[in-house]
Amino acid sequence: MNPNFSPIDFAARRARVAQSVKAAGFDAYVGTRQAALHYFSGSFMPWRGAVIITAQGDCKFVYWAWDASRVREEGHDLDLESFTFSDFVKTIGRRLKEMGLGQGRIGIDLSHPGAAQVAPGMLTASEYLELRDELPAARIENGVQLIDDVMLIKEPQEIERLRFAAGVADIGFEAGRAAVRTGITENAVAGAIEKAIRDNGSTWAWAITGGTEVGSGDRTGYLHGVTQQASEKTIENNEFVILDLHPMIDLYLADSSIPVFIGKPDAQQRKLIDCWEEVVATMIDRMRPGEPIPEVVKKGLAVFERHGLSDYCLPTFGHGLGTCARTRPFINLRSEDVVQPGMVMALGTHLYMPKVGGMRLEFPLLVNEGGAEALMKTPPRVHFV
């Protein structure tokens, strides 16, 4: 049910990253993250694979043989060599040697400084050691910035897809909110959400944390707890309900979590709601071009502190969105990014008090010249049933 999106110029995209590789003094970038594979191929690539972009503009792929035929058909102008069994790194090494880069400076997907989560597809320790053995004369270094600096500011075609994905998240949230009632299981609510987003074009519930997450009651209040895979627990009256959706549209991701409350909150629950909603409003208001992200984070933390709830919040407020959700900007005190027009992020606000309940915001935002634009129509506040 996808619209006719504007086509992506994959050749221009590859050329921009080649320029990034050359400007940084590297000979090639070897991307193994799903973010890079999707960004350069235009095809869904869930298995082990790599893309090689050289400073001279060459683009070659390595991918697992048992899925390679589909990827060739669905991708865009792919020079792809497949591998079987455990020959992934050997094949990468051989391709680099064939391009005369056996002694080059190679940037690889090794780590995201300042990020707690490992982005899907980062090179493993054993693969890194094997690549060093395959290319003993090469300089192998962390190269995530070679592509991340380019992916940070979204193309118009990317914004088009991300906006549509956020609209699908609106539909999924409404289906989940409508399903919430006393006596229904979290799993049944997750099923209603899944049907709604699939019916409207989502092709993959991308999260590795449980797909479509639904938590209720005490399961929303795990201290610092950000994972509520749907269970067979029944939803009861006077509880918080977390709905966390992850639609994917044409390889672009939404990440949406907006709290629901069923019944009437008591005084302690109301205190949490008032604090959380003030932090959300503060973070959205401060997401303005030119603001260093750590300074924006400090504003949100100050609100938690003023309400006396710092022990129950998270000191992190979201992440970037695109062909991956483990990508810059990471909205925390260690970020080196400044808010810029063209950034798209899942703005987060987390507050979890054991035995009382918790709330999670993950809210797709686009930064424009004048500030943050909500990509979802659903208001970022607690919704009552």
mmCIF file with all atom_site columns, N, CA and C in Angstrom, residues 9-53:
data_model
loop_
_atom_site.group_PDB
_atom_site.id
_atom_site.type_symbol
_atom_site.label_atom_id
_atom_site.label_alt_id
_atom_site.label_comp_id
_atom_site.label_asym_id
_atom_site.label_entity_id
_atom_site.label_seq_id
_atom_site.pdbx_PDB_ins_code
_atom_site.Cartn_x
_atom_site.Cartn_y
_atom_site.Cartn_z
_atom_site.occupancy
_atom_site.B_iso_or_equiv
_atom_site.pdbx_formal_charge
_atom_site.auth_seq_id
_atom_site.auth_comp_id
_atom_site.auth_asym_id
_atom_site.auth_atom_id
_atom_site.pdbx_PDB_model_num
ATOM 1   N N  . ASP A 1 9  ? 18.433 8.207   -6.016 1.00 0.00 ? 9  ASP A N  1
ATOM 2   C CA . ASP A 1 9  ? 19.587 8.158   -6.918 1.00 0.00 ? 9  ASP A CA 1
ATOM 3   C C  . ASP A 1 9  ? 20.720 7.437   -6.175 1.00 0.00 ? 9  ASP A C  1
ATOM 4   N N  . PHE A 1 10 ? 20.767 6.118   -6.330 1.00 0.00 ? 10 PHE A N  1
ATOM 5   C CA . PHE A 1 10 ? 21.767 5.330   -5.607 1.00 0.00 ? 10 PHE A CA 1
ATOM 6   C C  . PHE A 1 10 ? 23.179 5.627   -6.101 1.00 0.00 ? 10 PHE A C  1
ATOM 7   N N  . ALA A 1 11 ? 23.338 5.935   -7.373 1.00 0.00 ? 11 ALA A N  1
ATOM 8   C CA . ALA A 1 11 ? 24.673 6.261   -7.884 1.00 0.00 ? 11 ALA A CA 1
ATOM 9   C C  . ALA A 1 11 ? 25.202 7.525   -7.227 1.00 0.00 ? 11 ALA A C  1
ATOM 10  N N  . ALA A 1 12 ? 24.349 8.544   -7.084 1.00 0.00 ? 12 ALA A N  1
ATOM 11  C CA . ALA A 1 12 ? 24.777 9.784   -6.435 1.00 0.00 ? 12 ALA A CA 1
ATOM 12  C C  . ALA A 1 12 ? 25.086 9.549   -4.961 1.00 0.00 ? 12 ALA A C  1
ATOM 13  N N  . ARG A 1 13 ? 24.291 8.714   -4.322 1.00 0.00 ? 13 ARG A N  1
ATOM 14  C CA . ARG A 1 13 ? 24.501 8.382   -2.908 1.00 0.00 ? 13 ARG A CA 1
ATOM 15  C C  . ARG A 1 13 ? 25.856 7.704   -2.720 1.00 0.00 ? 13 ARG A C  1
ATOM 16  N N  . ARG A 1 14 ? 26.160 6.761   -3.570 1.00 0.00 ? 14 ARG A N  1
ATOM 17  C CA . ARG A 1 14 ? 27.450 6.063   -3.484 1.00 0.00 ? 14 ARG A CA 1
ATOM 18  C C  . ARG A 1 14 ? 28.601 7.034   -3.754 1.00 0.00 ? 14 ARG A C  1
ATOM 19  N N  . ALA A 1 15 ? 28.392 7.948   -4.681 1.00 0.00 ? 15 ALA A N  1
ATOM 20  C CA . ALA A 1 15 ? 29.438 8.919   -4.997 1.00 0.00 ? 15 ALA A CA 1
ATOM 21  C C  . ALA A 1 15 ? 29.711 9.853   -3.818 1.00 0.00 ? 15 ALA A C  1
ATOM 22  N N  . ARG A 1 16 ? 28.672 10.248  -3.104 1.00 0.00 ? 16 ARG A N  1
ATOM 23  C CA . ARG A 1 16 ? 28.871 11.125  -1.938 1.00 0.00 ? 16 ARG A CA 1
ATOM 24  C C  . ARG A 1 16 ? 29.704 10.433  -0.868 1.00 0.00 ? 16 ARG A C  1
ATOM 25  N N  . VAL A 1 17 ? 29.441 9.153   -0.641 1.00 0.00 ? 17 VAL A N  1
ATOM 26  C CA . VAL A 1 17 ? 30.225 8.447   0.367  1.00 0.00 ? 17 VAL A CA 1
ATOM 27  C C  . VAL A 1 17 ? 31.645 8.212   -0.135 1.00 0.00 ? 17 VAL A C  1
ATOM 28  N N  . ALA A 1 18 ? 31.819 7.968   -1.417 1.00 0.00 ? 18 ALA A N  1
ATOM 29  C CA . ALA A 1 18 ? 33.177 7.850   -1.967 1.00 0.00 ? 18 ALA A CA 1
ATOM 30  C C  . ALA A 1 18 ? 33.966 9.135   -1.719 1.00 0.00 ? 18 ALA A C  1
ATOM 31  N N  . GLN A 1 19 ? 33.312 10.281  -1.892 1.00 0.00 ? 19 GLN A N  1
ATOM 32  C CA . GLN A 1 19 ? 33.967 11.559  -1.601 1.00 0.00 ? 19 GLN A CA 1
ATOM 33  C C  . GLN A 1 19 ? 34.322 11.664  -0.117 1.00 0.00 ? 19 GLN A C  1
ATOM 34  N N  . SER A 1 20 ? 33.443 11.173  0.749  1.00 0.00 ? 20 SER A N  1
ATOM 35  C CA . SER A 1 20 ? 33.714 11.178  2.187  1.00 0.00 ? 20 SER A CA 1
ATOM 36  C C  . SER A 1 20 ? 34.924 10.310  2.513  1.00 0.00 ? 20 SER A C  1
ATOM 37  N N  . VAL A 1 21 ? 34.994 9.139   1.864  1.00 0.00 ? 21 VAL A N  1
ATOM 38  C CA . VAL A 1 21 ? 36.127 8.229   2.066  1.00 0.00 ? 21 VAL A CA 1
ATOM 39  C C  . VAL A 1 21 ? 37.429 8.906   1.638  1.00 0.00 ? 21 VAL A C  1
ATOM 40  N N  . LYS A 1 22 ? 37.406 9.527   0.476  1.00 0.00 ? 22 LYS A N  1
ATOM 41  C CA . LYS A 1 22 ? 38.618 10.180  -0.041 1.00 0.00 ? 22 LYS A CA 1
ATOM 42  C C  . LYS A 1 22 ? 39.034 11.359  0.826  1.00 0.00 ? 22 LYS A C  1
ATOM 43  N N  . ALA A 1 23 ? 38.060 12.169  1.230  1.00 0.00 ? 23 ALA A N  1
ATOM 44  C CA . ALA A 1 23 ? 38.378 13.356  2.026  1.00 0.00 ? 23 ALA A CA 1
ATOM 45  C C  . ALA A 1 23 ? 38.981 12.993  3.379  1.00 0.00 ? 23 ALA A C  1
ATOM 46  N N  . ALA A 1 24 ? 38.595 11.848  3.921  1.00 0.00 ? 24 ALA A N  1
ATOM 47  C CA . ALA A 1 24 ? 39.108 11.423  5.225  1.00 0.00 ? 24 ALA A CA 1
ATOM 48  C C  . ALA A 1 24 ? 40.439 10.681  5.107  1.00 0.00 ? 24 ALA A C  1
ATOM 49  N N  . GLY A 1 25 ? 40.937 10.511  3.895  1.00 0.00 ? 25 GLY A N  1
ATOM 50  C CA . GLY A 1 25 ? 42.227 9.865   3.708  1.00 0.00 ? 25 GLY A CA 1
ATOM 51  C C  . GLY A 1 25 ? 42.177 8.349   3.731  1.00 0.00 ? 25 GLY A C  1
ATOM 52  N N  . PHE A 1 26 ? 40.991 7.781   3.499  1.00 0.00 ? 26 PHE A N  1
ATOM 53  C CA . PHE A 1 26 ? 40.863 6.322   3.426  1.00 0.00 ? 26 PHE A CA 1
ATOM 54  C C  . PHE A 1 26 ? 40.870 5.890   1.962  1.00 0.00 ? 26 PHE A C  1
ATOM 55  N N  . ASP A 1 27 ? 41.147 4.604   1.745  1.00 0.00 ? 27 ASP A N  1
ATOM 56  C CA . ASP A 1 27 ? 41.076 4.035   0.403  1.00 0.00 ? 27 ASP A CA 1
ATOM 57  C C  . ASP A 1 27 ? 39.746 3.354   0.146  1.00 0.00 ? 27 ASP A C  1
ATOM 58  N N  . ALA A 1 28 ? 39.103 2.867   1.207  1.00 0.00 ? 28 ALA A N  1
ATOM 59  C CA . ALA A 1 28 ? 37.816 2.192   1.034  1.00 0.00 ? 28 ALA A CA 1
ATOM 60  C C  . ALA A 1 28 ? 37.075 2.150   2.364  1.00 0.00 ? 28 ALA A C  1
ATOM 61  N N  . TYR A 1 29 ? 35.765 2.085   2.236  1.00 0.00 ? 29 TYR A N  1
ATOM 62  C CA . TYR A 1 29 ? 34.878 1.842   3.378  1.00 0.00 ? 29 TYR A CA 1
ATOM 63  C C  . TYR A 1 29 ? 34.220 0.487   3.159  1.00 0.00 ? 29 TYR A C  1
ATOM 64  N N  . VAL A 1 30 ? 34.260 -0.360  4.176  1.00 0.00 ? 30 VAL A N  1
ATOM 65  C CA . VAL A 1 30 ? 33.591 -1.656  4.133  1.00 0.00 ? 30 VAL A CA 1
ATOM 66  C C  . VAL A 1 30 ? 32.463 -1.621  5.155  1.00 0.00 ? 30 VAL A C  1
ATOM 67  N N  . GLY A 1 31 ? 31.235 -1.509  4.654  1.00 0.00 ? 31 GLY A N  1
ATOM 68  C CA . GLY A 1 31 ? 30.076 -1.419  5.528  1.00 0.00 ? 31 GLY A CA 1
ATOM 69  C C  . GLY A 1 31 ? 29.400 -2.765  5.686  1.00 0.00 ? 31 GLY A C  1
ATOM 70  N N  . THR A 1 32 ? 29.232 -3.197  6.920  1.00 0.00 ? 32 THR A N  1
ATOM 71  C CA . THR A 1 32 ? 28.542 -4.459  7.196  1.00 0.00 ? 32 THR A CA 1
ATOM 72  C C  . THR A 1 32 ? 27.227 -4.241  7.944  1.00 0.00 ? 32 THR A C  1
ATOM 73  N N  . ARG A 1 33 ? 27.006 -3.004  8.425  1.00 0.00 ? 33 ARG A N  1
ATOM 74  C CA . ARG A 1 33 ? 25.745 -2.722  9.119  1.00 0.00 ? 33 ARG A CA 1
ATOM 75  C C  . ARG A 1 33 ? 24.571 -2.804  8.155  1.00 0.00 ? 33 ARG A C  1
ATOM 76  N N  . GLN A 1 34 ? 23.443 -3.221  8.705  1.00 0.00 ? 34 GLN A N  1
ATOM 77  C CA . GLN A 1 34 ? 22.232 -3.237  7.895  1.00 0.00 ? 34 GLN A CA 1
ATOM 78  C C  . GLN A 1 34 ? 21.925 -1.838  7.361  1.00 0.00 ? 34 GLN A C  1
ATOM 79  N N  . ALA A 1 35 ? 22.238 -0.808  8.141  1.00 0.00 ? 35 ALA A N  1
ATOM 80  C CA . ALA A 1 35 ? 22.026 0.568   7.686  1.00 0.00 ? 35 ALA A CA 1
ATOM 81  C C  . ALA A 1 35 ? 22.725 0.822   6.367  1.00 0.00 ? 35 ALA A C  1
ATOM 82  N N  . ALA A 1 36 ? 23.979 0.396   6.256  1.00 0.00 ? 36 ALA A N  1
ATOM 83  C CA . ALA A 1 36 ? 24.755 0.629   5.044  1.00 0.00 ? 36 ALA A CA 1
ATOM 84  C C  . ALA A 1 36 ? 24.270 -0.235  3.892  1.00 0.00 ? 36 ALA A C  1
ATOM 85  N N  . LEU A 1 37 ? 23.982 -1.496  4.174  1.00 0.00 ? 37 LEU A N  1
ATOM 86  C CA . LEU A 1 37 ? 23.525 -2.395  3.112  1.00 0.00 ? 37 LEU A CA 1
ATOM 87  C C  . LEU A 1 37 ? 22.242 -1.872  2.482  1.00 0.00 ? 37 LEU A C  1
ATOM 88  N N  . HIS A 1 38 ? 21.286 -1.459  3.323  1.00 0.00 ? 38 HIS A N  1
ATOM 89  C CA . HIS A 1 38 ? 20.022 -0.938  2.800  1.00 0.00 ? 38 HIS A CA 1
ATOM 90  C C  . HIS A 1 38 ? 20.220 0.407   2.107  1.00 0.00 ? 38 HIS A C  1
ATOM 91  N N  . TYR A 1 39 ? 21.073 1.248   2.674  1.00 0.00 ? 39 TYR A N  1
ATOM 92  C CA . TYR A 1 39 ? 21.296 2.596   2.150  1.00 0.00 ? 39 TYR A CA 1
ATOM 93  C C  . TYR A 1 39 ? 21.868 2.554   0.731  1.00 0.00 ? 39 TYR A C  1
ATOM 94  N N  . PHE A 1 40 ? 22.755 1.601   0.469  1.00 0.00 ? 40 PHE A N  1
ATOM 95  C CA . PHE A 1 40 ? 23.430 1.548   -0.822 1.00 0.00 ? 40 PHE A CA 1
ATOM 96  C C  . PHE A 1 40 ? 22.775 0.607   -1.829 1.00 0.00 ? 40 PHE A C  1
ATOM 97  N N  . SER A 1 41 ? 22.020 -0.390  -1.352 1.00 0.00 ? 41 SER A N  1
ATOM 98  C CA . SER A 1 41 ? 21.488 -1.398  -2.275 1.00 0.00 ? 41 SER A CA 1
ATOM 99  C C  . SER A 1 41 ? 20.040 -1.156  -2.669 1.00 0.00 ? 41 SER A C  1
ATOM 100 N N  . GLY A 1 42 ? 19.236 -0.615  -1.748 1.00 0.00 ? 42 GLY A N  1
ATOM 101 C CA . GLY A 1 42 ? 17.806 -0.495  -1.991 1.00 0.00 ? 42 GLY A CA 1
ATOM 102 C C  . GLY A 1 42 ? 17.073 -1.809  -1.871 1.00 0.00 ? 42 GLY A C  1
ATOM 103 N N  . SER A 1 43 ? 17.721 -2.821  -1.311 1.00 0.00 ? 43 SER A N  1
ATOM 104 C CA . SER A 1 43 ? 17.104 -4.137  -1.139 1.00 0.00 ? 43 SER A CA 1
ATOM 105 C C  . SER A 1 43 ? 17.212 -4.569  0.316  1.00 0.00 ? 43 SER A C  1
ATOM 106 N N  . PHE A 1 44 ? 16.207 -5.283  0.788  1.00 0.00 ? 44 PHE A N  1
ATOM 107 C CA . PHE A 1 44 ? 16.211 -5.802  2.158  1.00 0.00 ? 44 PHE A CA 1
ATOM 108 C C  . PHE A 1 44 ? 17.290 -6.868  2.287  1.00 0.00 ? 44 PHE A C  1
ATOM 109 N N  . MET A 1 45 ? 18.254 -6.639  3.186  1.00 0.00 ? 45 MET A N  1
ATOM 110 C CA . MET A 1 45 ? 19.408 -7.531  3.332  1.00 0.00 ? 45 MET A CA 1
ATOM 111 C C  . MET A 1 45 ? 19.589 -7.892  4.802  1.00 0.00 ? 45 MET A C  1
ATOM 112 N N  . PRO A 1 46 ? 18.813 -8.861  5.306  1.00 0.00 ? 46 PRO A N  1
ATOM 113 C CA . PRO A 1 46 ? 18.870 -9.189  6.733  1.00 0.00 ? 46 PRO A CA 1
ATOM 114 C C  . PRO A 1 46 ? 20.027 -10.097 7.119  1.00 0.00 ? 46 PRO A C  1
ATOM 115 N N  . TRP A 1 47 ? 20.663 -10.751 6.148  1.00 0.00 ? 47 TRP A N  1
ATOM 116 C CA . TRP A 1 47 ? 21.723 -11.702 6.458  1.00 0.00 ? 47 TRP A CA 1
ATOM 117 C C  . TRP A 1 47 ? 23.093 -11.033 6.361  1.00 0.00 ? 47 TRP A C  1
ATOM 118 N N  . ARG A 1 48 ? 24.138 -11.824 6.595  1.00 0.00 ? 48 ARG A N  1
ATOM 119 C CA . ARG A 1 48 ? 25.494 -11.266 6.609  1.00 0.00 ? 48 ARG A CA 1
ATOM 120 C C  . ARG A 1 48 ? 25.874 -10.777 5.225  1.00 0.00 ? 48 ARG A C  1
ATOM 121 N N  . GLY A 1 49 ? 26.335 -9.529  5.180  1.00 0.00 ? 49 GLY A N  1
ATOM 122 C CA . GLY A 1 49 ? 26.731 -8.950  3.908  1.00 0.00 ? 49 GLY A CA 1
ATOM 123 C C  . GLY A 1 49 ? 27.643 -7.760  4.116  1.00 0.00 ? 49 GLY A C  1
ATOM 124 N N  . ALA A 1 50 ? 28.213 -7.278  3.046  1.00 0.00 ? 50 ALA A N  1
ATOM 125 C CA . ALA A 1 50 ? 29.101 -6.112  3.102  1.00 0.00 ? 50 ALA A CA 1
ATOM 126 C C  . ALA A 1 50 ? 28.960 -5.314  1.813  1.00 0.00 ? 50 ALA A C  1
ATOM 127 N N  . VAL A 1 51 ? 29.196 -4.013  1.935  1.00 0.00 ? 51 VAL A N  1
ATOM 128 C CA . VAL A 1 51 ? 29.302 -3.139  0.770  1.00 0.00 ? 51 VAL A CA 1
ATOM 129 C C  . VAL A 1 51 ? 30.670 -2.483  0.835  1.00 0.00 ? 51 VAL A C  1
ATOM 130 N N  . ILE A 1 52 ? 31.360 -2.453  -0.292 1.00 0.00 ? 52 ILE A N  1
ATOM 131 C CA . ILE A 1 52 ? 32.685 -1.844  -0.379 1.00 0.00 ? 52 ILE A CA 1
ATOM 132 C C  . ILE A 1 52 ? 32.577 -0.611  -1.256 1.00 0.00 ? 52 ILE A C  1
ATOM 133 N N  . ILE A 1 53 ? 32.875 0.559   -0.683 1.00 0.00 ? 53 ILE A N  1
ATOM 134 C CA . ILE A 1 53 ? 32.897 1.814   -1.429 1.00 0.00 ? 53 ILE A CA 1
ATOM 135 C C  . ILE A 1 53 ? 34.336 2.327   -1.413 1.00 0.00 ? 53 ILE A C  1
#
